[in-house]
PDB file of C-alpha atoms in Angstrom:
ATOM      1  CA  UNK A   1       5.079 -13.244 -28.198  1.00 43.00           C
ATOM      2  CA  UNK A   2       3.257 -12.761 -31.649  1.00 45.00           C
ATOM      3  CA  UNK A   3       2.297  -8.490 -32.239  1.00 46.00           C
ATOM      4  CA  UNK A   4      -0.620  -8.444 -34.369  1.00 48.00           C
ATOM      5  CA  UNK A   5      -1.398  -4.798 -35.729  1.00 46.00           C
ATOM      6  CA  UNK A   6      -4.659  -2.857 -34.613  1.00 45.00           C
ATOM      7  CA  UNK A   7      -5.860  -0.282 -36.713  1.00 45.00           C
ATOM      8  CA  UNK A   8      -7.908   1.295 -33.620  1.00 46.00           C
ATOM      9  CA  UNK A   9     -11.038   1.207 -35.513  1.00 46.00           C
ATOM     10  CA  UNK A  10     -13.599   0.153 -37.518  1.00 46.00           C
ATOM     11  CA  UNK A  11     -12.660   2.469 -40.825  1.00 46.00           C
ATOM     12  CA  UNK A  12     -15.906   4.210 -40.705  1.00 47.00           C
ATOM     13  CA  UNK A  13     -14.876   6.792 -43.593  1.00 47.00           C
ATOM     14  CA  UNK A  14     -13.036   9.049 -41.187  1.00 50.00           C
ATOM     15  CA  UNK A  15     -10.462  11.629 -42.905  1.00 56.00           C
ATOM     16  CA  UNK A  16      -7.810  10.466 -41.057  1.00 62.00           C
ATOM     17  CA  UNK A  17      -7.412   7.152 -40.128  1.00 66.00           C
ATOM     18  CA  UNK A  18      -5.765   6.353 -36.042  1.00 70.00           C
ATOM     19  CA  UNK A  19      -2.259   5.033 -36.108  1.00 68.00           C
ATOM     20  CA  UNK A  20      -1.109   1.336 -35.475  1.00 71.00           C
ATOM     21  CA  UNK A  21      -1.222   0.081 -32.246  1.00 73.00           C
ATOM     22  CA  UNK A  22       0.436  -3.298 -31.408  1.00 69.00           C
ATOM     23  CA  UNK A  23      -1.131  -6.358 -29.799  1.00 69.00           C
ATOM     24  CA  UNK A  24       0.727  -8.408 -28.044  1.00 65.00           C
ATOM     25  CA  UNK A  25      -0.740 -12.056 -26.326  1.00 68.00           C
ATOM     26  CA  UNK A  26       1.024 -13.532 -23.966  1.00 66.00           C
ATOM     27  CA  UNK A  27      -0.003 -16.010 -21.407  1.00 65.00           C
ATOM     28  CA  UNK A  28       1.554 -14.489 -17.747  1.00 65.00           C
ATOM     29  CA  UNK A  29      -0.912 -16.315 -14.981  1.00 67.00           C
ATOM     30  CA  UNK A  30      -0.695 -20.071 -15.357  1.00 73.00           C
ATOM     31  CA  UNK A  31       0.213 -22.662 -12.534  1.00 80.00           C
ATOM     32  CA  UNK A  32       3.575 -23.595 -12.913  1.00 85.00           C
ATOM     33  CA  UNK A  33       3.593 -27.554 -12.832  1.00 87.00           C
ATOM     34  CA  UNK A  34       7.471 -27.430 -11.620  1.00 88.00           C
ATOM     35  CA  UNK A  35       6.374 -25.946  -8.131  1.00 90.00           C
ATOM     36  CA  UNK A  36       2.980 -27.335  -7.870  1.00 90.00           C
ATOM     37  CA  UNK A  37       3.818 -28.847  -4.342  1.00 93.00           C
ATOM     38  CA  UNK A  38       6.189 -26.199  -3.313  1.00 94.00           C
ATOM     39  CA  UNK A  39       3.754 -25.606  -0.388  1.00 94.00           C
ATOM     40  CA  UNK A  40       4.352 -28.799   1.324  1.00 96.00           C
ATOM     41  CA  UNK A  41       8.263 -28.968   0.740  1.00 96.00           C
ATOM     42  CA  UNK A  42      10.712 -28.130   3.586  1.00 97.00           C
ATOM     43  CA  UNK A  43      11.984 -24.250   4.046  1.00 97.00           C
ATOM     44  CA  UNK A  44      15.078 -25.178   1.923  1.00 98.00           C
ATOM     45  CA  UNK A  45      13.411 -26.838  -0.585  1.00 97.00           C
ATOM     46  CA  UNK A  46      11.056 -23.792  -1.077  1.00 97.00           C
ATOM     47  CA  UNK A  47      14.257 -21.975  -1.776  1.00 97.00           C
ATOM     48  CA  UNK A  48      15.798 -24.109  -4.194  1.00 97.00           C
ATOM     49  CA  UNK A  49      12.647 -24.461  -6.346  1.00 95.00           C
ATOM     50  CA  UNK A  50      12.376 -19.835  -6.222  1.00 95.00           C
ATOM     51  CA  UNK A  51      16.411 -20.378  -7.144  1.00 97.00           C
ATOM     52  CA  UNK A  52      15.826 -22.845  -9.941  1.00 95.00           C
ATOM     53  CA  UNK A  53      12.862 -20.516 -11.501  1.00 93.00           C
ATOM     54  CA  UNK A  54      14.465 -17.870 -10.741  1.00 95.00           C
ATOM     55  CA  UNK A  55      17.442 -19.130 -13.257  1.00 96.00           C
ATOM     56  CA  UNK A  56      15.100 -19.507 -16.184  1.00 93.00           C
ATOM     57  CA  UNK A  57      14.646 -15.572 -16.190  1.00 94.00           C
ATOM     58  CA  UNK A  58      17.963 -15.146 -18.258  1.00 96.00           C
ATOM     59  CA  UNK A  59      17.126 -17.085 -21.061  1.00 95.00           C
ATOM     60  CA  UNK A  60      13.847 -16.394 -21.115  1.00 93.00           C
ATOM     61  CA  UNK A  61      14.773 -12.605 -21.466  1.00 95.00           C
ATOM     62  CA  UNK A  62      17.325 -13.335 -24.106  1.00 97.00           C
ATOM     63  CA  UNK A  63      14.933 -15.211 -26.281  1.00 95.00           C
ATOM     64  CA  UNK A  64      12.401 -12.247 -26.364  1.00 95.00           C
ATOM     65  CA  UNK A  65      15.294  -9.616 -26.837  1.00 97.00           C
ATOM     66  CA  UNK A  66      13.720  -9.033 -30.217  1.00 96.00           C
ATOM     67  CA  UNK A  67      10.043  -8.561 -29.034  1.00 95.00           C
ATOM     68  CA  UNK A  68      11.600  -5.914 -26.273  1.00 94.00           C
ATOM     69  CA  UNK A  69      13.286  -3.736 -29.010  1.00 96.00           C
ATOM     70  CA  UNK A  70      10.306  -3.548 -30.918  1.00 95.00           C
ATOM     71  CA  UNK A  71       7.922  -2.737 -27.754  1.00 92.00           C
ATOM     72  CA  UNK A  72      11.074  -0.338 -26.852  1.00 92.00           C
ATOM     73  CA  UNK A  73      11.319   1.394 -30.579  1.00 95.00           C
ATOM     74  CA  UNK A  74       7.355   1.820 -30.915  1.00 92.00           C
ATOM     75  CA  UNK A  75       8.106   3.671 -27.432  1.00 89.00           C
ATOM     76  CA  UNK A  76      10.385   6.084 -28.151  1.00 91.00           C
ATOM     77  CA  UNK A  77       8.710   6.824 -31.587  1.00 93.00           C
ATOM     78  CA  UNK A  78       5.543   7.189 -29.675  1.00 90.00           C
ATOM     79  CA  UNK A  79       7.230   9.983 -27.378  1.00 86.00           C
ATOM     80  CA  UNK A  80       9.321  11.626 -29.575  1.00 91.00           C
ATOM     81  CA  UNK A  81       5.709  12.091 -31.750  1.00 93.00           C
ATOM     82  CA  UNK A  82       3.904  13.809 -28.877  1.00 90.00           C
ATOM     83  CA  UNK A  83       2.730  10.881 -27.811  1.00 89.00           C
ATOM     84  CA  UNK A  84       1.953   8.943 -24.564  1.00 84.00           C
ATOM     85  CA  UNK A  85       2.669   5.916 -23.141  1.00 79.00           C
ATOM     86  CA  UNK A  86      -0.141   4.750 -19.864  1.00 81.00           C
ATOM     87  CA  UNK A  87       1.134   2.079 -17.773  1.00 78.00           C
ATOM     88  CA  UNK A  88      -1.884  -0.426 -16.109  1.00 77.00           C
ATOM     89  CA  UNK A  89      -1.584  -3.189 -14.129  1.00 79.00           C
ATOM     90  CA  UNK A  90      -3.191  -5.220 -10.860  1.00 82.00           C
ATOM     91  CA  UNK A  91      -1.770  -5.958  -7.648  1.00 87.00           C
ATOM     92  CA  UNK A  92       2.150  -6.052  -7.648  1.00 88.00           C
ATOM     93  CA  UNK A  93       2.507  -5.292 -11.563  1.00 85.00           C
ATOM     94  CA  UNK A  94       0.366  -2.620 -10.981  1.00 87.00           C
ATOM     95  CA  UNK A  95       2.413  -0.913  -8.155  1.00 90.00           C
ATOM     96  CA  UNK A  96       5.819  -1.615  -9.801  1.00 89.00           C
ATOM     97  CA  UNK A  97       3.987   0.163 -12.912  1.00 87.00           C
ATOM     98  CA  UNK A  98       3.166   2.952 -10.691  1.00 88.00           C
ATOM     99  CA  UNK A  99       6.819   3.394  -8.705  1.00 90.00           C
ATOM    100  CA  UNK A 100       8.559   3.177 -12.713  1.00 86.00           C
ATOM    101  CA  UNK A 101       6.300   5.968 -13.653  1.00 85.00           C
ATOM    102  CA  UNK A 102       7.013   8.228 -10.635  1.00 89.00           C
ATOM    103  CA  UNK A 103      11.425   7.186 -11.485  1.00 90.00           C
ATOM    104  CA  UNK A 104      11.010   8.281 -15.225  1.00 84.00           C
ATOM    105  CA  UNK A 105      10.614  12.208 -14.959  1.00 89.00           C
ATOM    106  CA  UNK A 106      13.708  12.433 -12.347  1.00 92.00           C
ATOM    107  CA  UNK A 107      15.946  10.186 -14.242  1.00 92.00           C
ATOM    108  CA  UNK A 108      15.109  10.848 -18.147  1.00 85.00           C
ATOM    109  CA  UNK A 109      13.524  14.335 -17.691  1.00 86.00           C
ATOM    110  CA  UNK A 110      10.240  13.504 -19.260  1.00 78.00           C
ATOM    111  CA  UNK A 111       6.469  15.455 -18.196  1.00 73.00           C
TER     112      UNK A 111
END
């Protein structure tokens, strides 16, 4: 993941220019050549290809520790200055967006 800063504008000669906003690119709907066939492979097989993707999730999460701080810090300074944070998304993302939302008020006592 590579953040690129965003001044939110064109300049324009305003008084006060918006804050930073960051950028991130990162490719999430590709075909993944490992399971190109997986629908013509036996039930079991199926399952072993979901376990064996399944196992790259750990490293993959590890490697972008870094990125998630940042995206986690920019957060929380982003609340704590009156700020908001809007969740969007399509299809599943989308709903899992929508049910995190809903959890945050009960669990961390936000508005």
């Amino acid at each position: 993941m590579t953040p690129q800063q965003d001044t939110g504008g064109t300049g324009g000669g305003t008084a006060a220019s918006p804050a930073p906003r960051e950028i991130v690119r990162v490719p999430t709907e590709r075909r993944n050549q490992a399971t190109y066939d997986i629908d013509r492979l036996p039930t079991v097989e199926i399952l072993r290809e979901i376990n064996a993707e399944d196992a790259t999730v750990p490293r993959a999460v590890s490697a972008a520790l870094p990125d998630l701080a940042k995206a986690v810090d920019l957060g929380v300074e982003a609340l704590r200055g009156g700020g908001r944070i809007h969740y969007s998304g399509a299809g599943t993302p989308g709903r899992i967006a929508t049910m995190d939302a809903a959890e945050l008020p009960p669990t961390f006592g936000t508005d």
